[in-house]
Coordinates of C-alpha atoms in Angstrom, one line a residue:
Chain A
M1 CA -33.2 -6.9 -1.6
L2 CA -30.6 -6.5 -3.7
T3 CA -31.7 -7.7 -7.0
A4 CA -30.3 -5.4 -9.5
G5 CA -26.4 -6.7 -12.4
G6 CA -26.4 -6.7 -15.8
D7 CA -26.4 -10.4 -16.4
G8 CA -29.5 -10.3 -12.6
S9 CA -28.0 -11.2 -9.9
V10 CA -25.3 -9.3 -7.4
N11 CA -22.3 -11.1 -6.5
H12 CA -21.6 -10.8 -2.4
L13 CA -18.9 -13.0 -2.3
V14 CA -17.7 -8.6 -4.0
I15 CA -18.2 -7.4 -0.6
I16 CA -17.0 -10.4 2.2
P17 CA -13.6 -9.9 1.5
V18 CA -14.1 -5.4 2.8
L19 CA -16.4 -7.2 5.4
L20 CA -15.6 -10.1 7.3
P21 CA -12.0 -8.1 8.1
L22 CA -15.2 -5.0 9.4
V23 CA -16.9 -7.0 11.6
I24 CA -14.6 -9.7 12.7
G25 CA -12.2 -7.1 13.5
S26 CA -15.1 -4.2 15.5
L27 CA -16.1 -8.7 17.2
L28 CA -12.6 -8.6 18.5
L29 CA -11.9 -5.7 20.0
L30 CA -14.4 -6.5 22.2
V31 CA -13.6 -9.7 23.6
G32 CA -11.0 -9.3 26.5
R33 CA -7.7 -8.9 26.1
S34 CA -7.4 -12.2 29.1
R35 CA -9.1 -14.4 26.1
L36 CA -6.4 -13.8 23.5
P37 CA -6.3 -17.4 22.5
L38 CA -9.6 -16.9 21.1
Q39 CA -8.5 -13.9 19.7
R40 CA -6.1 -15.9 17.9
R41 CA -8.2 -18.2 16.9
I42 CA -11.1 -15.9 14.8
N43 CA -8.1 -14.4 13.9
A44 CA -6.6 -16.8 11.8
A45 CA -10.2 -18.7 10.8
A46 CA -10.7 -14.8 9.1
C47 CA -7.6 -14.7 7.1
L48 CA -8.9 -18.3 6.6
L49 CA -11.9 -17.0 5.1
L50 CA -10.4 -14.7 2.8
L51 CA -7.8 -16.7 2.2
F52 CA -11.2 -19.0 0.4
S53 CA -13.3 -15.9 -0.6
A54 CA -9.7 -13.8 -2.4
A55 CA -9.2 -17.3 -4.6
A56 CA -12.9 -17.1 -5.4
L57 CA -13.6 -14.6 -6.8
V58 CA -9.8 -14.9 -8.6
S59 CA -11.1 -17.4 -10.4
L60 CA -14.6 -15.8 -11.3
S61 CA -12.4 -12.9 -13.0
G62 CA -10.0 -15.4 -14.3
T63 CA -12.7 -15.3 -17.2
G64 CA -12.3 -11.9 -18.5
V65 CA -15.8 -9.7 -16.8
H66 CA -15.3 -7.4 -14.1
L67 CA -17.2 -7.9 -11.2
L68 CA -19.1 -5.0 -9.2
Y69 CA -21.0 -4.5 -6.5
A70 CA -22.8 -1.3 -6.2
L71 CA -23.0 -0.1 -2.3
G72 CA -26.5 0.1 -1.3
N73 CA -27.3 -0.3 -4.6
W74 CA -27.2 3.0 -5.4
P75 CA -25.8 2.7 -9.8
A76 CA -22.3 4.5 -10.0
P77 CA -21.9 6.7 -10.9
H78 CA -24.1 7.9 -8.1
G79 CA -23.1 5.4 -5.3
I80 CA -19.7 3.8 -4.4
I81 CA -18.9 1.4 -6.8
L82 CA -16.5 -1.9 -6.4
V83 CA -14.5 -3.2 -8.9
V84 CA -12.8 -6.9 -8.9
D85 CA -10.8 -7.4 -12.2
R86 CA -7.7 -9.5 -12.3
L87 CA -5.4 -7.0 -11.3
S88 CA -7.4 -6.4 -8.0
G89 CA -8.4 -10.8 -7.7
L90 CA -4.6 -11.3 -8.1
M91 CA -4.1 -8.6 -4.8
L92 CA -6.2 -9.9 -2.9
L93 CA -5.0 -13.4 -3.7
L94 CA -1.7 -11.8 -2.1
T95 CA -2.8 -10.1 0.7
S96 CA -4.6 -12.8 2.3
L97 CA -1.8 -15.4 2.2
V98 CA 0.5 -12.7 3.5
A99 CA -1.4 -11.9 6.1
L100 CA -2.1 -15.9 6.9
A101 CA 1.6 -16.0 7.0
S102 CA 2.6 -13.0 9.1
L103 CA -0.6 -14.1 11.7
A104 CA 1.0 -17.3 12.3
R105 CA 4.8 -15.4 13.1
A106 CA 3.2 -13.2 15.1
V107 CA 1.7 -15.9 17.7
D108 CA 4.1 -17.8 17.7
R109 CA 6.7 -14.6 18.7
R110 CA 3.6 -14.4 20.8
I111 CA 3.9 -10.4 19.3
D112 CA 0.1 -9.8 20.3
E113 CA 0.7 -10.5 23.9
Q114 CA 3.5 -7.1 24.2
G115 CA -0.4 -5.1 24.4
P116 CA -4.1 -4.8 23.5
Y117 CA -5.7 -4.7 20.0
F118 CA -3.4 -6.4 17.9
H119 CA -5.6 -8.7 16.3
A120 CA -7.8 -6.1 15.7
L121 CA -5.5 -3.9 13.8
F122 CA -4.4 -6.7 11.7
Q123 CA -7.9 -7.0 10.3
F124 CA -8.3 -3.9 9.7
Q125 CA -5.1 -3.5 8.1
L126 CA -7.0 -6.3 5.6
M127 CA -9.6 -4.4 5.8
G128 CA -7.4 -1.2 4.8
L129 CA -5.9 -3.2 2.0
N130 CA -9.0 -5.6 0.3
G131 CA -11.4 -2.3 1.0
A132 CA -8.3 -0.7 -2.2
F133 CA -8.0 -2.8 -4.6
L134 CA -11.7 -3.6 -4.2
T135 CA -12.8 0.2 -4.8
G136 CA -14.2 2.0 -8.2
D137 CA -14.4 5.4 -6.9
L138 CA -11.9 8.1 -6.4
F139 CA -12.5 8.9 -2.4
N140 CA -13.8 5.8 -1.6
L141 CA -9.6 4.9 -2.4
F142 CA -8.7 7.9 0.1
V143 CA -11.0 6.1 3.0
F144 CA -9.7 3.1 1.8
F145 CA -6.6 4.5 2.5
E146 CA -6.3 6.3 5.6
V147 CA -8.1 3.2 6.9
L148 CA -5.1 0.8 6.3
L149 CA -3.0 3.0 7.9
I150 CA -3.8 4.1 10.0
A151 CA -4.6 0.6 11.2
S152 CA -0.8 -0.2 10.1
Y153 CA 0.2 3.0 12.7
G154 CA -0.5 1.0 15.2
L155 CA 1.1 -2.0 14.6
L156 CA 3.6 -0.9 13.9
L157 CA 4.1 0.4 16.8
H158 CA 2.4 -2.0 18.6
G159 CA 5.7 -3.5 21.2
G160 CA 6.5 0.5 21.6
G161 CA 10.0 1.3 21.9
P162 CA 12.2 4.7 22.3
A163 CA 13.3 3.5 18.3
R164 CA 9.6 2.9 17.4
H165 CA 8.4 5.1 18.1
R166 CA 10.7 7.7 16.7
A167 CA 10.9 6.0 12.6
G168 CA 7.0 5.7 13.2
L169 CA 6.1 9.4 13.8
H170 CA 8.9 10.6 10.8
Y171 CA 5.5 7.5 9.2
V172 CA 2.3 8.8 10.4
V173 CA 3.6 12.8 9.8
L174 CA 4.7 12.0 6.0
N175 CA 1.8 9.9 5.8
V176 CA -0.5 12.9 7.6
A177 CA 1.1 15.3 4.8
G178 CA 0.9 12.7 2.5
S179 CA -3.2 12.1 2.4
A180 CA -3.7 16.3 2.7
L181 CA -2.3 16.4 -0.2
F182 CA -4.2 13.0 -1.6
L183 CA -6.9 15.5 -1.1
I184 CA -6.2 18.2 -3.3
A185 CA -5.7 16.4 -5.8
I186 CA -9.0 14.9 -5.5
G187 CA -10.0 18.2 -5.2
I188 CA -9.1 19.4 -8.7
L189 CA -10.0 16.0 -10.3
Y190 CA -13.9 16.7 -8.4
G191 CA -14.3 20.9 -9.6
L192 CA -12.5 19.7 -13.5
T193 CA -14.8 17.2 -13.4
G194 CA -18.7 16.8 -11.0
T195 CA -17.2 13.0 -11.3
L196 CA -16.1 10.7 -8.0
N197 CA -16.8 7.5 -9.8
M198 CA -13.1 6.2 -11.3
A199 CA -14.6 4.6 -14.3
E200 CA -16.4 8.8 -14.9
L201 CA -13.9 9.8 -15.0
A202 CA -12.0 8.2 -17.3
A203 CA -14.7 9.3 -19.6
R204 CA -15.1 12.9 -18.7
V205 CA -11.0 13.2 -18.7
A206 CA -10.4 12.2 -22.3
A207 CA -13.5 14.3 -23.4
A208 CA -12.6 17.3 -21.3
G209 CA -10.6 20.2 -23.0
P210 CA -7.6 21.7 -23.6
Q211 CA -8.7 24.5 -20.9
D212 CA -8.6 22.1 -18.6
A213 CA -5.3 20.3 -18.8
G214 CA -2.5 22.2 -17.2
L215 CA -5.9 22.2 -13.9
L216 CA -6.3 18.1 -14.7
R217 CA -2.1 17.7 -15.0
A218 CA -1.9 18.7 -11.8
G219 CA -3.9 16.5 -10.5
A220 CA -2.8 13.7 -12.1
L221 CA 0.8 14.5 -11.0
L222 CA -0.1 15.2 -7.0
L223 CA -2.0 11.4 -7.7
L224 CA 1.6 10.7 -8.9
V225 CA 3.3 12.5 -5.5
V226 CA 0.8 10.8 -3.0
F227 CA 1.1 7.2 -4.2
G228 CA 4.9 7.8 -4.9
L229 CA 5.0 8.0 -1.1
K230 CA 3.0 5.2 -0.8
A231 CA 4.9 3.2 -3.0
A232 CA 8.3 4.4 -1.4
L233 CA 9.7 6.0 -5.4
L234 CA 12.6 7.8 -5.4
P235 CA 12.7 10.5 -3.4
L236 CA 9.4 10.2 -1.3
Y237 CA 11.2 6.0 0.1
M238 CA 13.4 7.6 3.1
W239 CA 11.0 7.0 6.2
L240 CA 10.6 3.3 5.0
P241 CA 13.9 1.4 5.4
E242 CA 14.3 2.6 9.4
A243 CA 10.6 2.5 9.8
Y244 CA 10.4 -0.9 8.3
R245 CA 13.3 -2.1 10.2
R246 CA 12.0 -0.7 14.2
T247 CA 8.8 -2.8 12.9
S248 CA 8.3 -6.7 14.8
A249 CA 8.9 -8.8 12.1
A250 CA 6.1 -10.3 12.0
V251 CA 4.3 -7.1 11.0
A252 CA 7.1 -6.4 8.5
A253 CA 6.4 -9.4 6.3
L254 CA 2.3 -7.8 6.7
F255 CA 3.8 -4.3 5.3
A256 CA 6.1 -6.5 2.3
I257 CA 2.1 -5.6 0.4
M258 CA 1.8 -1.7 1.4
T259 CA 4.0 -0.4 -0.9
K260 CA 2.4 -2.2 -3.3
V261 CA -0.9 -1.3 -2.2
G262 CA 0.6 2.4 -3.6
A263 CA 2.0 0.9 -7.1
Y264 CA -1.6 -1.0 -7.5
A265 CA -3.6 2.9 -7.2
I266 CA 0.1 3.7 -9.0
V267 CA -0.9 1.1 -12.0
R268 CA -5.1 1.7 -11.9
M269 CA -4.7 6.2 -12.2
F270 CA -2.4 6.1 -15.0
T271 CA -4.2 2.4 -17.0
L272 CA -8.0 4.3 -15.8
V273 CA -8.4 7.6 -15.6
F274 CA -4.9 9.0 -16.9
P275 CA -3.8 6.5 -20.1
P276 CA -1.1 6.4 -22.1
Q277 CA -3.1 7.7 -24.9
A278 CA -4.6 10.5 -22.4
G279 CA -0.7 12.1 -23.3
D280 CA -1.2 15.7 -23.0
M281 CA -4.5 15.0 -20.3
A282 CA -2.2 13.3 -18.1
G283 CA 1.7 15.6 -17.8
P284 CA 4.5 14.5 -18.3
A285 CA 3.3 11.6 -15.3
H286 CA 4.0 8.3 -18.4
A287 CA 7.1 10.0 -19.4
W288 CA 8.5 10.9 -15.9
L289 CA 7.9 7.4 -14.3
L290 CA 10.5 5.3 -15.8
P291 CA 13.3 6.8 -14.6
L292 CA 12.4 7.7 -11.3
A293 CA 11.7 3.9 -11.1
L294 CA 15.5 3.3 -12.2
A295 CA 17.1 6.2 -10.3
T296 CA 14.6 4.6 -7.0
L297 CA 16.1 1.7 -8.6
A298 CA 19.9 2.1 -8.3
V299 CA 19.8 4.0 -4.7
G300 CA 17.9 1.3 -3.4
A301 CA 20.7 -1.3 -4.7
L302 CA 22.9 1.0 -2.5
G303 CA 21.5 1.0 0.8
V304 CA 21.1 -2.8 0.1
L305 CA 25.3 -2.9 0.0
A306 CA 25.5 -0.4 1.9
S307 CA 23.4 -1.9 5.3
R308 CA 25.6 -3.5 8.0
D309 CA 21.9 -5.3 9.7
L310 CA 19.9 -7.6 7.9
R311 CA 16.3 -5.8 8.5
R312 CA 18.3 -2.6 6.9
L313 CA 19.4 -4.9 4.3
L314 CA 16.0 -6.1 3.7
A315 CA 13.7 -3.0 4.1
Y316 CA 16.7 -1.5 1.5
F317 CA 15.8 -4.5 -0.3
V318 CA 10.7 -2.5 -0.2
V319 CA 12.6 -0.4 -1.8
V320 CA 14.7 -2.3 -4.8
S321 CA 11.5 -4.3 -5.6
V322 CA 9.2 -1.4 -6.6
G323 CA 12.2 0.1 -8.3
T324 CA 12.0 -2.9 -10.2
L325 CA 8.4 -2.8 -10.4
L326 CA 7.5 0.5 -11.1
T327 CA 10.4 0.2 -14.1
A328 CA 8.4 -2.3 -15.7
V329 CA 4.9 -0.3 -15.0
G330 CA 6.6 2.8 -16.4
L331 CA 6.8 0.6 -19.6
F332 CA 3.2 0.5 -20.4
S333 CA 2.9 -1.3 -22.3
S334 CA 1.5 -5.2 -22.2
A335 CA 4.2 -7.2 -22.1
G336 CA 5.5 -4.4 -20.2
L337 CA 2.2 -5.3 -16.9
S338 CA 2.5 -8.5 -17.4
A339 CA 6.4 -8.7 -16.1
A340 CA 5.9 -6.0 -13.6
L341 CA 2.7 -8.1 -12.0
V342 CA 5.1 -11.3 -11.9
Y343 CA 7.0 -10.1 -10.2
L344 CA 4.3 -8.1 -8.3
I345 CA 3.5 -12.2 -7.2
H346 CA 7.3 -12.4 -6.6
S347 CA 8.2 -9.4 -4.6
T348 CA 5.2 -9.0 -2.1
L349 CA 5.7 -13.3 -1.7
I350 CA 10.0 -13.1 -1.0
T351 CA 10.5 -10.2 1.1
A352 CA 8.0 -11.3 3.6
A353 CA 8.8 -14.4 3.3
F354 CA 12.7 -13.2 4.1
F355 CA 11.5 -10.8 7.3
L356 CA 10.5 -14.4 9.0
V357 CA 13.9 -16.1 7.7
A358 CA 15.9 -13.0 9.9
D359 CA 13.0 -12.9 12.3
M360 CA 14.4 -16.5 12.9
V361 CA 17.9 -16.2 12.6
D362 CA 17.5 -13.3 14.7
E363 CA 15.7 -15.1 17.8
Q364 CA 18.9 -17.9 17.5
R365 CA 21.6 -15.5 16.9
G366 CA 20.1 -12.8 19.8
S367 CA 20.9 -9.9 16.7
L368 CA 21.0 -9.6 13.1
N369 CA 24.0 -7.4 12.6
M370 CA 26.7 -8.8 10.7
R371 CA 29.3 -8.2 13.4
E372 CA 30.4 -12.0 15.0
A373 CA 28.1 -13.2 17.2
M374 CA 27.2 -16.7 18.4
P375 CA 26.0 -19.9 16.4
V376 CA 22.4 -20.5 15.0
A377 CA 20.6 -23.3 17.4
Q378 CA 18.9 -24.3 14.5
P379 CA 22.4 -23.9 10.7
L380 CA 21.3 -26.1 8.8
L381 CA 17.3 -25.5 8.8
L382 CA 17.8 -21.7 8.7
G383 CA 20.6 -21.9 6.3
T384 CA 18.7 -23.7 4.1
L385 CA 15.4 -21.2 4.5
F386 CA 17.7 -18.4 4.1
F387 CA 19.9 -19.4 1.3
A388 CA 16.2 -20.5 -1.0
A389 CA 14.8 -16.8 0.0
A390 CA 18.5 -15.1 -1.3
V391 CA 18.0 -16.7 -5.2
A392 CA 14.4 -15.9 -4.5
L393 CA 14.9 -12.8 -3.4
A394 CA 17.7 -11.4 -5.8
G395 CA 16.8 -13.1 -8.8
L396 CA 19.2 -16.2 -9.9
P397 CA 17.4 -18.8 -11.6
P398 CA 15.4 -21.8 -11.6
L399 CA 13.3 -19.7 -8.1
S400 CA 10.7 -16.7 -9.3
G401 CA 12.3 -14.0 -9.7
F402 CA 14.6 -14.7 -11.7
L403 CA 11.0 -15.1 -14.0
G404 CA 9.7 -11.7 -13.4
K405 CA 13.3 -10.3 -13.8
F406 CA 13.7 -12.5 -17.9
M407 CA 10.4 -10.9 -18.4
I408 CA 11.0 -7.5 -17.3
L409 CA 14.3 -7.3 -18.9
Q410 CA 12.0 -8.8 -22.4
A411 CA 10.0 -6.9 -22.2
A412 CA 12.3 -3.0 -22.2
G413 CA 13.3 -4.9 -25.3
D414 CA 11.4 -2.9 -27.8
S415 CA 11.0 0.1 -25.0
V416 CA 13.1 3.6 -26.1
A417 CA 14.5 2.7 -22.8
T418 CA 16.2 -1.4 -23.0
V419 CA 19.5 -0.1 -22.4
W420 CA 19.0 1.9 -19.4
V421 CA 16.3 -0.6 -18.0
W422 CA 18.5 -3.6 -18.8
A423 CA 22.2 -1.8 -17.8
I424 CA 20.0 -0.7 -14.3
V425 CA 18.5 -3.7 -13.5
L426 CA 21.6 -5.6 -14.5
A427 CA 23.9 -4.0 -11.6
T428 CA 21.6 -3.2 -9.5
S429 CA 21.2 -7.7 -9.6
L430 CA 24.9 -8.6 -8.4
L431 CA 24.7 -5.6 -6.1
G432 CA 22.6 -8.3 -4.2
I433 CA 23.7 -10.6 -4.5
V434 CA 27.4 -9.2 -3.6
A435 CA 25.4 -8.2 -0.4
L436 CA 22.9 -11.3 1.1
G437 CA 25.8 -13.6 -0.1
R438 CA 27.6 -11.1 2.0
A439 CA 25.1 -10.7 4.8
G440 CA 24.4 -14.9 4.7
S441 CA 27.5 -15.6 5.1
A442 CA 28.3 -13.1 8.0
L443 CA 25.0 -14.2 10.0
L444 CA 25.3 -18.2 9.7
W445 CA 29.3 -18.8 9.0
K446 CA 31.0 -15.8 11.0
T447 CA 29.9 -17.5 14.6
G448 CA 31.7 -17.4 18.0
S449 CA 32.3 -20.4 19.4
G450 CA 29.4 -20.5 22.8
Q451 CA 25.6 -20.5 23.6
P452 CA 22.8 -20.0 20.1
A453 CA 21.0 -17.2 22.3
G454 CA 17.8 -18.7 21.8
P455 CA 17.2 -22.4 21.3
A456 CA 15.9 -24.0 18.7
T457 CA 12.3 -23.6 17.6
G458 CA 11.5 -26.9 15.9
V459 CA 10.3 -27.4 12.6
V460 CA 6.4 -25.4 12.8
S461 CA 7.9 -22.1 13.7
S462 CA 9.4 -22.7 10.4
L463 CA 6.0 -22.9 8.9
P464 CA 4.6 -19.5 7.7
A465 CA 8.3 -18.6 5.6
L466 CA 8.3 -22.2 4.2
L467 CA 4.4 -21.5 3.2
L468 CA 5.0 -18.2 1.9
L469 CA 8.8 -19.3 -0.6
A470 CA 6.2 -23.1 -1.4
C471 CA 3.6 -20.3 -3.2
G472 CA 7.2 -18.3 -4.7
A473 CA 7.5 -21.5 -5.6
L474 CA 5.0 -22.0 -6.8
V475 CA 4.9 -19.5 -9.2
V476 CA 7.6 -21.2 -11.1
V477 CA 5.9 -23.9 -11.5
F478 CA 3.7 -22.7 -12.3
A479 CA 4.8 -20.7 -14.7
G480 CA 2.2 -21.4 -17.7
P481 CA -0.7 -20.2 -16.1
V482 CA 0.4 -17.6 -13.8
T483 CA 2.0 -15.5 -17.3
E484 CA -1.0 -16.4 -18.9
Y485 CA -3.1 -14.8 -16.0
T486 CA -1.2 -11.7 -15.5
E487 CA -1.3 -11.4 -19.5
A488 CA -4.6 -11.0 -19.5
A489 CA -4.1 -9.1 -16.5
A490 CA -2.2 -6.6 -18.0
R491 CA -5.1 -7.1 -21.8
Q492 CA -7.8 -5.7 -19.4
L493 CA -5.7 -2.3 -17.9
M494 CA -4.8 -1.3 -21.3
D495 CA -8.8 -1.2 -22.6
P496 CA -9.6 1.3 -20.0
D497 CA -13.0 1.0 -22.8
R498 CA -13.8 -1.8 -21.3
Y499 CA -14.1 -0.8 -17.5
V500 CA -15.6 2.3 -18.0
E501 CA -17.9 0.5 -20.1
S502 CA -18.7 -1.9 -17.7
V503 CA -18.7 -0.3 -14.4
L504 CA -21.0 2.1 -15.8
M505 CA -23.6 0.1 -17.5
G506 CA -23.7 -2.3 -15.0
P507 CA -25.6 -3.0 -11.4
G508 CA -28.4 -1.1 -11.1
R509 CA -29.0 -0.3 -14.1
G510 CA -30.0 -3.6 -15.2
P511 CA -33.8 -4.9 -15.6
G512 CA -33.7 -5.9 -12.2
G513 CA -31.5 -2.5 -10.8
G514 CA -33.6 0.2 -8.5
A515 CA -34.9 -2.5 -5.5
Chain B
M1 CA -14.5 36.2 -2.9
E2 CA -12.7 34.1 -5.0
A3 CA -9.3 35.9 -4.8
L4 CA -10.2 36.5 -0.7
F5 CA -10.4 33.1 -0.6
A6 CA -7.8 31.2 -2.6
V7 CA -5.6 33.5 -0.2
I8 CA -6.2 32.8 2.5
I9 CA -5.5 29.2 1.8
G10 CA -2.4 29.6 0.3
L11 CA -2.0 31.3 3.0
L12 CA -2.8 28.5 5.5
V13 CA -0.7 25.8 3.7
A14 CA 2.5 28.8 2.9
C15 CA 2.5 28.4 6.7
G16 CA 1.9 24.5 7.2
V17 CA 4.8 23.4 5.2
Y18 CA 6.9 25.9 6.8
L19 CA 5.9 24.7 10.3
L20 CA 5.8 21.2 8.8
L21 CA 9.4 21.1 8.3
R22 CA 10.8 22.5 11.4
A23 CA 12.6 20.4 13.3
R24 CA 10.4 19.9 16.9
S25 CA 7.2 17.9 17.0
F26 CA 4.7 20.2 18.2
P27 CA 5.2 22.8 15.5
V28 CA 5.1 19.9 12.6
V29 CA 1.9 18.7 14.2
L30 CA 0.2 22.7 14.3
G31 CA 2.1 22.0 11.1
L32 CA -0.4 19.1 9.8
T33 CA -3.2 21.0 11.4
L34 CA -2.9 24.4 9.5
L35 CA -1.8 21.8 6.2
S36 CA -5.3 19.6 7.2
Y37 CA -7.9 23.1 7.4
A38 CA -6.3 24.4 4.4
V39 CA -7.4 21.3 2.8
N40 CA -11.0 21.6 4.3
L41 CA -11.1 24.9 2.9
F42 CA -10.0 23.9 -1.2
L43 CA -12.5 20.8 -1.3
F44 CA -15.3 23.2 0.1
A45 CA -14.0 25.0 -2.4
M46 CA -14.3 22.6 -5.5
G47 CA -18.1 22.5 -4.5
R48 CA -17.9 26.6 -6.1
L49 CA -18.2 29.8 -3.6
S50 CA -21.8 30.9 -3.3
V51 CA -23.9 32.2 -0.9
N52 CA -27.5 31.7 0.3
H53 CA -27.8 28.0 -2.2
P54 CA -29.9 25.3 -0.4
A55 CA -28.3 22.3 -0.3
V56 CA -31.7 19.8 -0.2
I57 CA -34.1 20.1 -2.4
S58 CA -37.1 22.5 -1.4
E59 CA -39.3 23.6 -4.0
D60 CA -38.3 27.5 -4.5
A61 CA -34.5 27.4 -5.1
G62 CA -33.0 28.2 -8.4
A63 CA -29.7 27.1 -8.3
Y64 CA -28.5 24.8 -5.6
A65 CA -25.2 24.5 -3.7
D66 CA -23.0 21.3 -4.6
P67 CA -24.3 18.9 -1.6
L68 CA -20.6 16.5 -2.1
P69 CA -17.6 18.3 -1.3
Q70 CA -19.3 18.8 1.6
A71 CA -19.6 15.8 2.7
L72 CA -16.5 15.2 1.7
V73 CA -15.0 17.8 3.6
L74 CA -17.6 16.7 6.3
T75 CA -15.2 13.3 5.8
A76 CA -11.9 14.6 5.2
I77 CA -12.3 16.9 9.1
V78 CA -12.7 14.1 11.0
I79 CA -10.6 11.9 9.7
G80 CA -7.8 14.7 9.7
F81 CA -8.5 15.7 13.4
G82 CA -8.3 11.4 14.7
M83 CA -5.1 12.0 12.9
T84 CA -3.9 14.8 15.0
A85 CA -4.7 13.6 18.2
F86 CA -2.8 10.4 17.1
T87 CA 0.4 12.6 16.0
V88 CA 0.4 14.8 19.8
V89 CA -0.2 10.5 21.5
L90 CA 2.3 9.1 18.7
A91 CA 5.5 13.4 19.2
L92 CA 4.3 12.4 23.5
R93 CA 5.4 9.1 23.5
A94 CA 8.5 10.1 21.2
Q95 CA 9.8 12.7 23.5
G96 CA 9.1 10.6 26.6
D97 CA 10.6 8.3 24.8
T98 CA 13.9 10.1 24.1
G99 CA 13.4 13.1 26.6
S100 CA 13.7 15.2 23.9
D101 CA 11.0 17.1 21.3
H102 CA 13.7 17.4 18.3
V103 CA 11.5 14.9 15.4
D104 CA 14.9 12.8 15.0
G105 CA 15.1 12.6 18.9
R106 CA 18.4 14.4 19.0
G107 CA 18.7 16.6 21.6

């Protein structure tokens, strides 16, 4: 029996976000393809359960403790340990929200009828994502990265088609090569420190002598490259626009969280294992992140402006949001991280929502190309949704993008790079507004006469997008509690000693341990 | 032994990267395979190279081989193998769709 834990009992809720999708995903493999309605119900129920468990974990981690779960009751650092802090809790909640909306849209558009195993892959995708956010072990992080990548290959290619296969091939080959680099980095760090547990790794890196500094630096920079590839940081973002453009909209919406996994891993690694105060051990990784992020932002904004297709434009907006997010992270201050988290919540929700809105426009208009085409069947509904999503995404008040960008500008105020951050963030925001304004008027106003390509879909179809937009609006309405939470999360991240202490003194070490 | 091992890993990586940068999908797959071989060997060597050291506890052993890298390599091999198979299938599908094995679908 598992009875370990510093305070007496294990909270099995911690493993639910990994275990539930695993069980449900395997179950869905067994449910035949002919019973699609059953598959849909099971998947939706599982997503709802995940949402509740993530919400419970957020409220538990909100007290500031690190919730720990030692797998098989092996105490850290010998066994794999799952850790929930405020950041992980937040990521879990975002994942389940986006998943719910994405699933609803996929079912509404009957994407799951285009091939078998959509629902199983969907659950395995969630398992990989949740596991990556939860794990406290570097090799386990690699394994969960692979789980989420393998599932994402399947989802990306679901439905098939030449363009999708070609974009998919690039995505797969790049990520497999990235995984090889990840393993090399893990090998270097293990060879030097003899551990893979992130907390113990942090302690050993802090205590490492100067003779190991060169290899540690190499390991840290390799990790930055790998996570930069997943996050689509310049110059490793090339795979993203085509992949996100060619896949189905519901999957693209789910993938809004995928680049955030890379960003999450960067935050975790470079605040915990290689904190800014480690200085020389992490090499120039901290110094490079800010310029790279700003360059990503600038290039992404140019891509947005050059796009003649709404899906491509949105894919470049994913690059822009990664650039903005990592700019805030690259400040490596408490205020910067807090701003980054607010922006992360905003950009995940709104980008996903926009992919869904774009899909509705596509359905009714027949094309997302900005040439003259047929009018949409529901101009008022789609126009309003488009306008709301565009205002939020561009960062105009009063919606969530404004809050996130405002906090980033404020956080950059006392950094050495203030001028650069302000100039690039503001200039790219302007480019974004121009591009979105042009896209909106071209798609919804510049219409020929004739019948819409698709029928009016009813308000029900817009519910997934509405859900995400409403959550984005709630971030602004409850800006007080949200920023309180992100500030607390940022303080928690800037205090890696607490993390190390609670993990190494955690489950299995308490009086009830070693059952 | 270390020098030979390092040279072999370096050679595998060099060939792997070279093939990975080719424009046809089959060399790319081969490149990925070579790269994953190199990575597996590298991970294996992280437990330090030793001869005749048991990994499992025995009574007359003075020193042990580090069992953890071996477990890691096993995981990496399984994942790498699966990924290679997947890439091959995907490359074949892309070729079937576009009638060309160019990675960008050109002729």
